[in-house]
mmCIF file with all atom_site columns, C-alpha atoms in Angstrom:
data_model
loop_
_atom_site.group_PDB
_atom_site.id
_atom_site.type_symbol
_atom_site.label_atom_id
_atom_site.label_alt_id
_atom_site.label_comp_id
_atom_site.label_asym_id
_atom_site.label_entity_id
_atom_site.label_seq_id
_atom_site.pdbx_PDB_ins_code
_atom_site.Cartn_x
_atom_site.Cartn_y
_atom_site.Cartn_z
_atom_site.occupancy
_atom_site.B_iso_or_equiv
_atom_site.pdbx_formal_charge
_atom_site.auth_seq_id
_atom_site.auth_comp_id
_atom_site.auth_asym_id
_atom_site.auth_atom_id
_atom_site.pdbx_PDB_model_num
ATOM 1   C CA . MET A 1 1   ? -1.479 -52.303 -0.588  1.00 0.00 ? 1   MET A CA 1
ATOM 2   C CA . TYR A 1 2   ? 0.775  -49.309 -0.005  1.00 0.00 ? 2   TYR A CA 1
ATOM 3   C CA . TYR A 1 3   ? 0.000  -48.181 3.500   1.00 0.00 ? 3   TYR A CA 1
ATOM 4   C CA . ASN A 1 4   ? 3.056  -49.808 5.018   1.00 0.00 ? 4   ASN A CA 1
ATOM 5   C CA . VAL A 1 5   ? 5.344  -47.130 3.586   1.00 0.00 ? 5   VAL A CA 1
ATOM 6   C CA . PHE A 1 6   ? 2.983  -44.080 3.638   1.00 0.00 ? 6   PHE A CA 1
ATOM 7   C CA . MET A 1 7   ? 4.315  -42.586 6.848   1.00 0.00 ? 7   MET A CA 1
ATOM 8   C CA . ASN A 1 8   ? 7.904  -42.905 5.607   1.00 0.00 ? 8   ASN A CA 1
ATOM 9   C CA . ILE A 1 9   ? 7.321  -41.208 2.226   1.00 0.00 ? 9   ILE A CA 1
ATOM 10  C CA . PHE A 1 10  ? 5.735  -37.930 3.423   1.00 0.00 ? 10  PHE A CA 1
ATOM 11  C CA . TYR A 1 11  ? 6.286  -35.972 6.638   1.00 0.00 ? 11  TYR A CA 1
ATOM 12  C CA . THR A 1 12  ? 5.587  -32.428 7.607   1.00 0.00 ? 12  THR A CA 1
ATOM 13  C CA . LEU A 1 13  ? 7.635  -29.793 9.433   1.00 0.00 ? 13  LEU A CA 1
ATOM 14  C CA . HIS A 1 14  ? 6.153  -26.397 10.230  1.00 0.00 ? 14  HIS A CA 1
ATOM 15  C CA . ASP A 1 15  ? 4.134  -25.602 7.017   1.00 0.00 ? 15  ASP A CA 1
ATOM 16  C CA . LYS A 1 16  ? 5.988  -27.774 4.561   1.00 0.00 ? 16  LYS A CA 1
ATOM 17  C CA . LEU A 1 17  ? 5.305  -31.316 3.167   1.00 0.00 ? 17  LEU A CA 1
ATOM 18  C CA . TYR A 1 18  ? 8.627  -33.144 2.727   1.00 0.00 ? 18  TYR A CA 1
ATOM 19  C CA . VAL A 1 19  ? 9.125  -36.064 0.330   1.00 0.00 ? 19  VAL A CA 1
ATOM 20  C CA . ASN A 1 20  ? 11.446 -38.934 1.422   1.00 0.00 ? 20  ASN A CA 1
ATOM 21  C CA . ILE A 1 21  ? 11.985 -41.300 -1.471  1.00 0.00 ? 21  ILE A CA 1
ATOM 22  C CA . THR A 1 22  ? 15.461 -42.908 -0.718  1.00 0.00 ? 22  THR A CA 1
ATOM 23  C CA . ASN A 1 23  ? 17.919 -43.552 2.113   1.00 0.00 ? 23  ASN A CA 1
ATOM 24  C CA . ARG A 1 24  ? 20.887 -43.608 -0.310  1.00 0.00 ? 24  ARG A CA 1
ATOM 25  C CA . CYS A 1 25  ? 23.311 -40.707 -0.304  1.00 0.00 ? 25  CYS A CA 1
ATOM 26  C CA . SER A 1 26  ? 26.630 -40.103 -1.999  1.00 0.00 ? 26  SER A CA 1
ATOM 27  C CA . CYS A 1 27  ? 27.950 -38.255 1.040   1.00 0.00 ? 27  CYS A CA 1
ATOM 28  C CA . ALA A 1 28  ? 28.303 -39.127 4.661   1.00 0.00 ? 28  ALA A CA 1
ATOM 29  C CA . CYS A 1 29  ? 28.227 -35.565 6.126   1.00 0.00 ? 29  CYS A CA 1
ATOM 30  C CA . ILE A 1 30  ? 29.527 -35.229 9.812   1.00 0.00 ? 30  ILE A CA 1
ATOM 31  C CA . PHE A 1 31  ? 26.531 -33.211 10.747  1.00 0.00 ? 31  PHE A CA 1
ATOM 32  C CA . CYS A 1 32  ? 23.787 -35.389 9.045   1.00 0.00 ? 32  CYS A CA 1
ATOM 33  C CA . ILE A 1 33  ? 20.758 -35.505 11.177  1.00 0.00 ? 33  ILE A CA 1
ATOM 34  C CA . ARG A 1 34  ? 20.155 -39.173 10.448  1.00 0.00 ? 34  ARG A CA 1
ATOM 35  C CA . LYS A 1 35  ? 23.256 -40.079 12.467  1.00 0.00 ? 35  LYS A CA 1
ATOM 36  C CA . GLY A 1 36  ? 21.536 -39.270 15.637  1.00 0.00 ? 36  GLY A CA 1
ATOM 37  C CA . SER A 1 37  ? 17.773 -39.591 14.869  1.00 0.00 ? 37  SER A CA 1
ATOM 38  C CA . GLU A 1 38  ? 15.287 -42.053 13.462  1.00 0.00 ? 38  GLU A CA 1
ATOM 39  C CA . GLY A 1 39  ? 12.967 -39.503 12.183  1.00 0.00 ? 39  GLY A CA 1
ATOM 40  C CA . HIS A 1 40  ? 12.235 -35.732 11.903  1.00 0.00 ? 40  HIS A CA 1
ATOM 41  C CA . GLY A 1 41  ? 9.279  -33.401 11.909  1.00 0.00 ? 41  GLY A CA 1
ATOM 42  C CA . SER A 1 42  ? 5.999  -35.401 11.995  1.00 0.00 ? 42  SER A CA 1
ATOM 43  C CA . ALA A 1 43  ? 7.775  -38.781 11.176  1.00 0.00 ? 43  ALA A CA 1
ATOM 44  C CA . ASP A 1 44  ? 8.792  -41.086 13.853  1.00 0.00 ? 44  ASP A CA 1
ATOM 45  C CA . SER A 1 45  ? 11.059 -42.784 11.313  1.00 0.00 ? 45  SER A CA 1
ATOM 46  C CA . LEU A 1 46  ? 12.374 -41.878 7.867   1.00 0.00 ? 46  LEU A CA 1
ATOM 47  C CA . TRP A 1 47  ? 14.043 -45.203 7.305   1.00 0.00 ? 47  TRP A CA 1
ATOM 48  C CA . LEU A 1 48  ? 12.316 -46.703 4.343   1.00 0.00 ? 48  LEU A CA 1
ATOM 49  C CA . PRO A 1 49  ? 11.418 -50.512 4.364   1.00 0.00 ? 49  PRO A CA 1
ATOM 50  C CA . HIS A 1 50  ? 12.069 -50.298 0.627   1.00 0.00 ? 50  HIS A CA 1
ATOM 51  C CA . GLU A 1 51  ? 12.570 -47.495 -1.960  1.00 0.00 ? 51  GLU A CA 1
ATOM 52  C CA . PRO A 1 52  ? 9.037  -46.604 -2.987  1.00 0.00 ? 52  PRO A CA 1
ATOM 53  C CA . LEU A 1 53  ? 8.034  -47.071 -6.688  1.00 0.00 ? 53  LEU A CA 1
ATOM 54  C CA . LEU A 1 54  ? 6.275  -44.231 -8.492  1.00 0.00 ? 54  LEU A CA 1
ATOM 55  C CA . PRO A 1 55  ? 2.881  -45.821 -8.097  1.00 0.00 ? 55  PRO A CA 1
ATOM 56  C CA . GLU A 1 56  ? 3.338  -46.010 -4.312  1.00 0.00 ? 56  GLU A CA 1
ATOM 57  C CA . ILE A 1 57  ? 4.447  -42.379 -4.183  1.00 0.00 ? 57  ILE A CA 1
ATOM 58  C CA . LYS A 1 58  ? 1.397  -41.293 -6.242  1.00 0.00 ? 58  LYS A CA 1
ATOM 59  C CA . ALA A 1 59  ? -0.971 -43.327 -4.022  1.00 0.00 ? 59  ALA A CA 1
ATOM 60  C CA . ALA A 1 60  ? 0.633  -41.874 -0.905  1.00 0.00 ? 60  ALA A CA 1
ATOM 61  C CA . PHE A 1 61  ? 0.417  -38.301 -2.243  1.00 0.00 ? 61  PHE A CA 1
ATOM 62  C CA . ASP A 1 62  ? -3.281 -38.879 -3.217  1.00 0.00 ? 62  ASP A CA 1
ATOM 63  C CA . PHE A 1 63  ? -3.952 -40.203 0.240   1.00 0.00 ? 63  PHE A CA 1
ATOM 64  C CA . GLU A 1 64  ? -2.366 -37.190 1.837   1.00 0.00 ? 64  GLU A CA 1
ATOM 65  C CA . ARG A 1 65  ? -4.324 -34.866 -0.520  1.00 0.00 ? 65  ARG A CA 1
ATOM 66  C CA . GLY A 1 66  ? -7.578 -36.833 0.238   1.00 0.00 ? 66  GLY A CA 1
ATOM 67  C CA . GLN A 1 67  ? -7.046 -36.567 4.010   1.00 0.00 ? 67  GLN A CA 1
ATOM 68  C CA . GLY A 1 68  ? -6.463 -32.786 3.884   1.00 0.00 ? 68  GLY A CA 1
ATOM 69  C CA . GLY A 1 69  ? -2.623 -33.306 4.381   1.00 0.00 ? 69  GLY A CA 1
ATOM 70  C CA . LEU A 1 70  ? -1.893 -30.462 1.912   1.00 0.00 ? 70  LEU A CA 1
ATOM 71  C CA . ASP A 1 71  ? -4.197 -27.994 3.703   1.00 0.00 ? 71  ASP A CA 1
ATOM 72  C CA . GLY A 1 72  ? -2.106 -25.233 5.367   1.00 0.00 ? 72  GLY A CA 1
ATOM 73  C CA . MET A 1 73  ? 1.014  -26.441 3.479   1.00 0.00 ? 73  MET A CA 1
ATOM 74  C CA . THR A 1 74  ? 3.022  -23.703 1.705   1.00 0.00 ? 74  THR A CA 1
ATOM 75  C CA . GLU A 1 75  ? 5.592  -25.916 -0.154  1.00 0.00 ? 75  GLU A CA 1
ATOM 76  C CA . ILE A 1 76  ? 6.420  -29.432 -1.135  1.00 0.00 ? 76  ILE A CA 1
ATOM 77  C CA . VAL A 1 77  ? 10.129 -30.307 -0.555  1.00 0.00 ? 77  VAL A CA 1
ATOM 78  C CA . PHE A 1 78  ? 12.231 -33.230 -1.792  1.00 0.00 ? 78  PHE A CA 1
ATOM 79  C CA . CYS A 1 79  ? 14.295 -33.920 1.385   1.00 0.00 ? 79  CYS A CA 1
ATOM 80  C CA . GLY A 1 80  ? 14.542 -36.935 3.604   1.00 0.00 ? 80  GLY A CA 1
ATOM 81  C CA . PHE A 1 81  ? 17.067 -39.476 4.897   1.00 0.00 ? 81  PHE A CA 1
ATOM 82  C CA . GLY A 1 82  ? 18.958 -39.552 1.665   1.00 0.00 ? 82  GLY A CA 1
ATOM 83  C CA . GLU A 1 83  ? 19.991 -37.591 -1.472  1.00 0.00 ? 83  GLU A CA 1
ATOM 84  C CA . PRO A 1 84  ? 16.822 -37.231 -3.617  1.00 0.00 ? 84  PRO A CA 1
ATOM 85  C CA . MET A 1 85  ? 18.881 -37.075 -6.841  1.00 0.00 ? 85  MET A CA 1
ATOM 86  C CA . GLU A 1 86  ? 20.083 -40.636 -6.358  1.00 0.00 ? 86  GLU A CA 1
ATOM 87  C CA . ARG A 1 87  ? 16.777 -41.294 -8.019  1.00 0.00 ? 87  ARG A CA 1
ATOM 88  C CA . ALA A 1 88  ? 16.747 -38.300 -10.365 1.00 0.00 ? 88  ALA A CA 1
ATOM 89  C CA . ASP A 1 89  ? 14.407 -39.723 -12.909 1.00 0.00 ? 89  ASP A CA 1
ATOM 90  C CA . LEU A 1 90  ? 11.843 -40.661 -10.240 1.00 0.00 ? 90  LEU A CA 1
ATOM 91  C CA . VAL A 1 91  ? 12.075 -37.243 -8.624  1.00 0.00 ? 91  VAL A CA 1
ATOM 92  C CA . LEU A 1 92  ? 11.323 -35.554 -11.834 1.00 0.00 ? 92  LEU A CA 1
ATOM 93  C CA . GLU A 1 93  ? 8.285  -37.863 -12.468 1.00 0.00 ? 93  GLU A CA 1
ATOM 94  C CA . CYS A 1 94  ? 7.114  -37.223 -8.957  1.00 0.00 ? 94  CYS A CA 1
ATOM 95  C CA . CYS A 1 95  ? 7.538  -33.459 -9.520  1.00 0.00 ? 95  CYS A CA 1
ATOM 96  C CA . GLU A 1 96  ? 5.421  -33.557 -12.567 1.00 0.00 ? 96  GLU A CA 1
ATOM 97  C CA . TYR A 1 97  ? 2.664  -35.627 -10.786 1.00 0.00 ? 97  TYR A CA 1
ATOM 98  C CA . PHE A 1 98  ? 2.568  -33.154 -7.822  1.00 0.00 ? 98  PHE A CA 1
ATOM 99  C CA . LYS A 1 99  ? 2.307  -30.108 -10.083 1.00 0.00 ? 99  LYS A CA 1
ATOM 100 C CA . ALA A 1 100 ? -0.631 -31.781 -11.988 1.00 0.00 ? 100 ALA A CA 1
ATOM 101 C CA . HIS A 1 101 ? -2.431 -32.313 -8.635  1.00 0.00 ? 101 HIS A CA 1
ATOM 102 C CA . SER A 1 102 ? -1.402 -29.426 -6.551  1.00 0.00 ? 102 SER A CA 1
ATOM 103 C CA . ASP A 1 103 ? -0.725 -25.617 -6.799  1.00 0.00 ? 103 ASP A CA 1
ATOM 104 C CA . LEU A 1 104 ? 2.065  -25.792 -4.197  1.00 0.00 ? 104 LEU A CA 1
ATOM 105 C CA . PRO A 1 105 ? 5.535  -24.684 -5.214  1.00 0.00 ? 105 PRO A CA 1
ATOM 106 C CA . ILE A 1 106 ? 8.133  -27.458 -5.188  1.00 0.00 ? 106 ILE A CA 1
ATOM 107 C CA . ARG A 1 107 ? 11.726 -27.261 -3.912  1.00 0.00 ? 107 ARG A CA 1
ATOM 108 C CA . LEU A 1 108 ? 14.464 -29.765 -4.253  1.00 0.00 ? 108 LEU A CA 1
ATOM 109 C CA . ASN A 1 109 ? 17.159 -29.929 -1.390  1.00 0.00 ? 109 ASN A CA 1
ATOM 110 C CA . THR A 1 110 ? 20.270 -31.511 -2.898  1.00 0.00 ? 110 THR A CA 1
ATOM 111 C CA . ASN A 1 111 ? 24.012 -31.947 -2.363  1.00 0.00 ? 111 ASN A CA 1
ATOM 112 C CA . GLY A 1 112 ? 24.496 -30.836 -5.973  1.00 0.00 ? 112 GLY A CA 1
ATOM 113 C CA . LEU A 1 113 ? 26.360 -33.952 -7.052  1.00 0.00 ? 113 LEU A CA 1
ATOM 114 C CA . VAL A 1 114 ? 23.882 -35.433 -9.514  1.00 0.00 ? 114 VAL A CA 1
ATOM 115 C CA . LYS A 1 115 ? 26.221 -35.086 -12.449 1.00 0.00 ? 115 LYS A CA 1
ATOM 116 C CA . LEU A 1 116 ? 28.742 -37.288 -10.602 1.00 0.00 ? 116 LEU A CA 1
ATOM 117 C CA . ILE A 1 117 ? 25.961 -39.811 -9.731  1.00 0.00 ? 117 ILE A CA 1
ATOM 118 C CA . HIS A 1 118 ? 24.174 -39.585 -13.075 1.00 0.00 ? 118 HIS A CA 1
ATOM 119 C CA . PRO A 1 119 ? 26.644 -38.071 -15.620 1.00 0.00 ? 119 PRO A CA 1
ATOM 120 C CA . ASP A 1 120 ? 24.025 -37.865 -18.431 1.00 0.00 ? 120 ASP A CA 1
ATOM 121 C CA . PHE A 1 121 ? 21.481 -35.985 -16.317 1.00 0.00 ? 121 PHE A CA 1
ATOM 122 C CA . ASP A 1 122 ? 19.967 -33.145 -18.365 1.00 0.00 ? 122 ASP A CA 1
ATOM 123 C CA . MET A 1 123 ? 20.172 -29.994 -16.160 1.00 0.00 ? 123 MET A CA 1
ATOM 124 C CA . ALA A 1 124 ? 17.371 -28.408 -18.075 1.00 0.00 ? 124 ALA A CA 1
ATOM 125 C CA . ARG A 1 125 ? 14.950 -30.805 -16.321 1.00 0.00 ? 125 ARG A CA 1
ATOM 126 C CA . LEU A 1 126 ? 15.413 -28.793 -13.124 1.00 0.00 ? 126 LEU A CA 1
ATOM 127 C CA . SER A 1 127 ? 12.974 -26.330 -14.574 1.00 0.00 ? 127 SER A CA 1
ATOM 128 C CA . CYS A 1 128 ? 10.290 -28.572 -13.067 1.00 0.00 ? 128 CYS A CA 1
ATOM 129 C CA . PHE A 1 129 ? 11.281 -27.212 -9.586  1.00 0.00 ? 129 PHE A CA 1
ATOM 130 C CA . ASN A 1 130 ? 10.215 -23.744 -8.305  1.00 0.00 ? 130 ASN A CA 1
ATOM 131 C CA . SER A 1 131 ? 13.527 -23.641 -6.463  1.00 0.00 ? 131 SER A CA 1
ATOM 132 C CA . VAL A 1 132 ? 16.604 -25.796 -5.652  1.00 0.00 ? 132 VAL A CA 1
ATOM 133 C CA . SER A 1 133 ? 18.594 -25.549 -2.470  1.00 0.00 ? 133 SER A CA 1
ATOM 134 C CA . VAL A 1 134 ? 22.185 -26.745 -2.662  1.00 0.00 ? 134 VAL A CA 1
ATOM 135 C CA . SER A 1 135 ? 24.274 -27.758 0.270   1.00 0.00 ? 135 SER A CA 1
ATOM 136 C CA . LEU A 1 136 ? 27.403 -25.641 -0.019  1.00 0.00 ? 136 LEU A CA 1
ATOM 137 C CA . ASN A 1 137 ? 28.726 -26.978 3.279   1.00 0.00 ? 137 ASN A CA 1
ATOM 138 C CA . ALA A 1 138 ? 32.237 -25.539 3.150   1.00 0.00 ? 138 ALA A CA 1
ATOM 139 C CA . ASP A 1 139 ? 34.350 -22.607 1.852   1.00 0.00 ? 139 ASP A CA 1
ATOM 140 C CA . ASP A 1 140 ? 37.080 -24.641 0.073   1.00 0.00 ? 140 ASP A CA 1
ATOM 141 C CA . GLU A 1 141 ? 37.608 -28.171 -1.315  1.00 0.00 ? 141 GLU A CA 1
ATOM 142 C CA . ALA A 1 142 ? 39.640 -29.668 1.510   1.00 0.00 ? 142 ALA A CA 1
ATOM 143 C CA . GLU A 1 143 ? 37.116 -28.686 4.117   1.00 0.00 ? 143 GLU A CA 1
ATOM 144 C CA . TYR A 1 144 ? 34.208 -29.829 1.856   1.00 0.00 ? 144 TYR A CA 1
ATOM 145 C CA . LEU A 1 145 ? 35.815 -33.259 1.592   1.00 0.00 ? 145 LEU A CA 1
ATOM 146 C CA . ARG A 1 146 ? 36.369 -33.412 5.367   1.00 0.00 ? 146 ARG A CA 1
ATOM 147 C CA . VAL A 1 147 ? 32.814 -32.530 6.376   1.00 0.00 ? 147 VAL A CA 1
ATOM 148 C CA . THR A 1 148 ? 30.767 -34.243 3.537   1.00 0.00 ? 148 THR A CA 1
ATOM 149 C CA . ARG A 1 149 ? 32.958 -37.351 2.945   1.00 0.00 ? 149 ARG A CA 1
ATOM 150 C CA . PRO A 1 150 ? 31.645 -38.066 -0.514  1.00 0.00 ? 150 PRO A CA 1
ATOM 151 C CA . GLY A 1 151 ? 31.818 -41.735 -1.555  1.00 0.00 ? 151 GLY A CA 1
ATOM 152 C CA . PHE A 1 152 ? 33.203 -41.445 -5.136  1.00 0.00 ? 152 PHE A CA 1
ATOM 153 C CA . ASN A 1 153 ? 36.339 -43.010 -6.633  1.00 0.00 ? 153 ASN A CA 1
ATOM 154 C CA . ALA A 1 154 ? 38.455 -39.925 -7.143  1.00 0.00 ? 154 ALA A CA 1
ATOM 155 C CA . ASP A 1 155 ? 40.471 -41.519 -9.922  1.00 0.00 ? 155 ASP A CA 1
ATOM 156 C CA . LYS A 1 156 ? 37.346 -41.876 -11.984 1.00 0.00 ? 156 LYS A CA 1
ATOM 157 C CA . LEU A 1 157 ? 35.991 -38.350 -11.526 1.00 0.00 ? 157 LEU A CA 1
ATOM 158 C CA . VAL A 1 158 ? 36.171 -35.656 -14.181 1.00 0.00 ? 158 VAL A CA 1
ATOM 159 C CA . GLN A 1 159 ? 36.014 -33.056 -11.556 1.00 0.00 ? 159 GLN A CA 1
ATOM 160 C CA . SER A 1 160 ? 36.165 -32.946 -7.828  1.00 0.00 ? 160 SER A CA 1
ATOM 161 C CA . PRO A 1 161 ? 32.925 -33.224 -5.823  1.00 0.00 ? 161 PRO A CA 1
ATOM 162 C CA . TYR A 1 162 ? 33.253 -29.531 -4.601  1.00 0.00 ? 162 TYR A CA 1
ATOM 163 C CA . ALA A 1 163 ? 33.823 -28.251 -8.202  1.00 0.00 ? 163 ALA A CA 1
ATOM 164 C CA . ALA A 1 164 ? 30.882 -30.380 -9.308  1.00 0.00 ? 164 ALA A CA 1
ATOM 165 C CA . MET A 1 165 ? 28.604 -28.890 -6.618  1.00 0.00 ? 165 MET A CA 1
ATOM 166 C CA . LEU A 1 166 ? 29.579 -25.318 -7.540  1.00 0.00 ? 166 LEU A CA 1
ATOM 167 C CA . SER A 1 167 ? 29.132 -26.109 -11.258 1.00 0.00 ? 167 SER A CA 1
ATOM 168 C CA . PHE A 1 168 ? 25.700 -27.664 -10.544 1.00 0.00 ? 168 PHE A CA 1
ATOM 169 C CA . ALA A 1 169 ? 24.537 -24.484 -8.704  1.00 0.00 ? 169 ALA A CA 1
ATOM 170 C CA . GLU A 1 170 ? 25.829 -22.190 -11.371 1.00 0.00 ? 170 GLU A CA 1
ATOM 171 C CA . THR A 1 171 ? 24.154 -24.215 -14.190 1.00 0.00 ? 171 THR A CA 1
ATOM 172 C CA . ALA A 1 172 ? 20.936 -24.648 -12.175 1.00 0.00 ? 172 ALA A CA 1
ATOM 173 C CA . LYS A 1 173 ? 20.411 -20.794 -12.175 1.00 0.00 ? 173 LYS A CA 1
ATOM 174 C CA . LYS A 1 174 ? 19.603 -21.009 -15.837 1.00 0.00 ? 174 LYS A CA 1
ATOM 175 C CA . TYR A 1 175 ? 16.486 -23.077 -15.035 1.00 0.00 ? 175 TYR A CA 1
ATOM 176 C CA . THR A 1 176 ? 15.218 -22.244 -11.546 1.00 0.00 ? 176 THR A CA 1
ATOM 177 C CA . ALA A 1 177 ? 15.775 -20.197 -8.422  1.00 0.00 ? 177 ALA A CA 1
ATOM 178 C CA . VAL A 1 178 ? 18.818 -21.409 -6.597  1.00 0.00 ? 178 VAL A CA 1
ATOM 179 C CA . SER A 1 179 ? 20.129 -21.066 -3.065  1.00 0.00 ? 179 SER A CA 1
ATOM 180 C CA . PHE A 1 180 ? 23.003 -22.274 -0.942  1.00 0.00 ? 180 PHE A CA 1
ATOM 181 C CA . THR A 1 181 ? 22.901 -23.664 2.605   1.00 0.00 ? 181 THR A CA 1
ATOM 182 C CA . VAL A 1 182 ? 25.594 -24.138 5.236   1.00 0.00 ? 182 VAL A CA 1
ATOM 183 C CA . VAL A 1 183 ? 25.407 -25.470 8.721   1.00 0.00 ? 183 VAL A CA 1
ATOM 184 C CA . ASP A 1 184 ? 26.396 -23.129 11.521  1.00 0.00 ? 184 ASP A CA 1
ATOM 185 C CA . VAL A 1 185 ? 28.945 -25.624 13.048  1.00 0.00 ? 185 VAL A CA 1
ATOM 186 C CA . ILE A 1 186 ? 31.548 -24.831 10.331  1.00 0.00 ? 186 ILE A CA 1
ATOM 187 C CA . GLY A 1 187 ? 32.458 -21.613 12.377  1.00 0.00 ? 187 GLY A CA 1
ATOM 188 C CA . ASP A 1 188 ? 32.106 -17.920 11.858  1.00 0.00 ? 188 ASP A CA 1
ATOM 189 C CA . GLU A 1 189 ? 35.163 -17.451 9.575   1.00 0.00 ? 189 GLU A CA 1
ATOM 190 C CA . ARG A 1 190 ? 34.106 -20.179 7.172   1.00 0.00 ? 190 ARG A CA 1
ATOM 191 C CA . ILE A 1 191 ? 30.567 -18.723 7.091   1.00 0.00 ? 191 ILE A CA 1
ATOM 192 C CA . GLU A 1 192 ? 31.900 -15.415 6.151   1.00 0.00 ? 192 GLU A CA 1
ATOM 193 C CA . ASN A 1 193 ? 33.909 -17.094 3.294   1.00 0.00 ? 193 ASN A CA 1
ATOM 194 C CA . CYS A 1 194 ? 30.750 -18.912 2.180   1.00 0.00 ? 194 CYS A CA 1
ATOM 195 C CA . ARG A 1 195 ? 28.862 -15.548 2.202   1.00 0.00 ? 195 ARG A CA 1
ATOM 196 C CA . LYS A 1 196 ? 31.542 -14.230 -0.249  1.00 0.00 ? 196 LYS A CA 1
ATOM 197 C CA . ILE A 1 197 ? 31.194 -17.314 -2.483  1.00 0.00 ? 197 ILE A CA 1
ATOM 198 C CA . SER A 1 198 ? 27.437 -16.820 -2.526  1.00 0.00 ? 198 SER A CA 1
ATOM 199 C CA . ARG A 1 199 ? 27.825 -13.055 -3.381  1.00 0.00 ? 199 ARG A CA 1
ATOM 200 C CA . ASP A 1 200 ? 30.336 -13.750 -6.140  1.00 0.00 ? 200 ASP A CA 1
ATOM 201 C CA . MET A 1 201 ? 28.054 -16.349 -7.621  1.00 0.00 ? 201 MET A CA 1
ATOM 202 C CA . ASP A 1 202 ? 24.941 -14.352 -7.091  1.00 0.00 ? 202 ASP A CA 1
ATOM 203 C CA . ILE A 1 203 ? 23.220 -17.135 -5.156  1.00 0.00 ? 203 ILE A CA 1
ATOM 204 C CA . PRO A 1 204 ? 21.590 -16.447 -1.822  1.00 0.00 ? 204 PRO A CA 1
ATOM 205 C CA . LEU A 1 205 ? 22.936 -18.280 1.250   1.00 0.00 ? 205 LEU A CA 1
ATOM 206 C CA . LYS A 1 206 ? 20.918 -19.590 4.195   1.00 0.00 ? 206 LYS A CA 1
ATOM 207 C CA . ILE A 1 207 ? 22.577 -20.482 7.496   1.00 0.00 ? 207 ILE A CA 1
ATOM 208 C CA . ARG A 1 208 ? 21.069 -23.703 9.066   1.00 0.00 ? 208 ARG A CA 1
ATOM 209 C CA . HIS A 1 209 ? 21.316 -24.473 12.696  1.00 0.00 ? 209 HIS A CA 1
ATOM 210 C CA . PHE A 1 210 ? 22.887 -27.742 13.526  1.00 0.00 ? 210 PHE A CA 1
ATOM 211 C CA . ILE A 1 211 ? 20.168 -30.257 14.637  1.00 0.00 ? 211 ILE A CA 1
ATOM 212 C CA . THR A 1 212 ? 21.141 -32.673 17.294  1.00 0.00 ? 212 THR A CA 1
ATOM 213 C CA . ASP A 1 213 ? 17.794 -34.449 17.785  1.00 0.00 ? 213 ASP A CA 1
#
């Protein structure tokens, strides 16, 4: 019944099992991998025929587990061709199910804009994750807007996307381990500025290599 979406929901890269549950994203980053690729890791395509429902994701996870798909994995990561927190409630439900059926730690990769997407989201729910990785992407607001191109109506926002992302990261530290990421194409000077932001906020920074295929 659910097999037509199984290969799109889960994929592996190195020793991690990734979860792809939406193709929606509030940003259109200039360096987004999906602009030049259909898939990533073990997946030929990460474009979903439809957004999977919770029963479909549970069935796909059980299938992976039953086929030994979790063997050798060191982590489960919510990260695909979209922003996972577009479907925040579903992500948390999935997280609870994975934890009940696996001992693997769970990480959320996010743009950190969930409070703009879902203003009523309870940040305490992030305690479900073992860690959260936030895309810092830039060292100031103007550059952030240029490279991430968030699709919000600025007139209706209570704070800018850049400020919302930093606030998300700061608040998330109360509930789980948090790290920042930037892509190396932003340049050495901006990377150094991001290192300072990370030090000032006491949040580790990871430099990601720009993936072209």
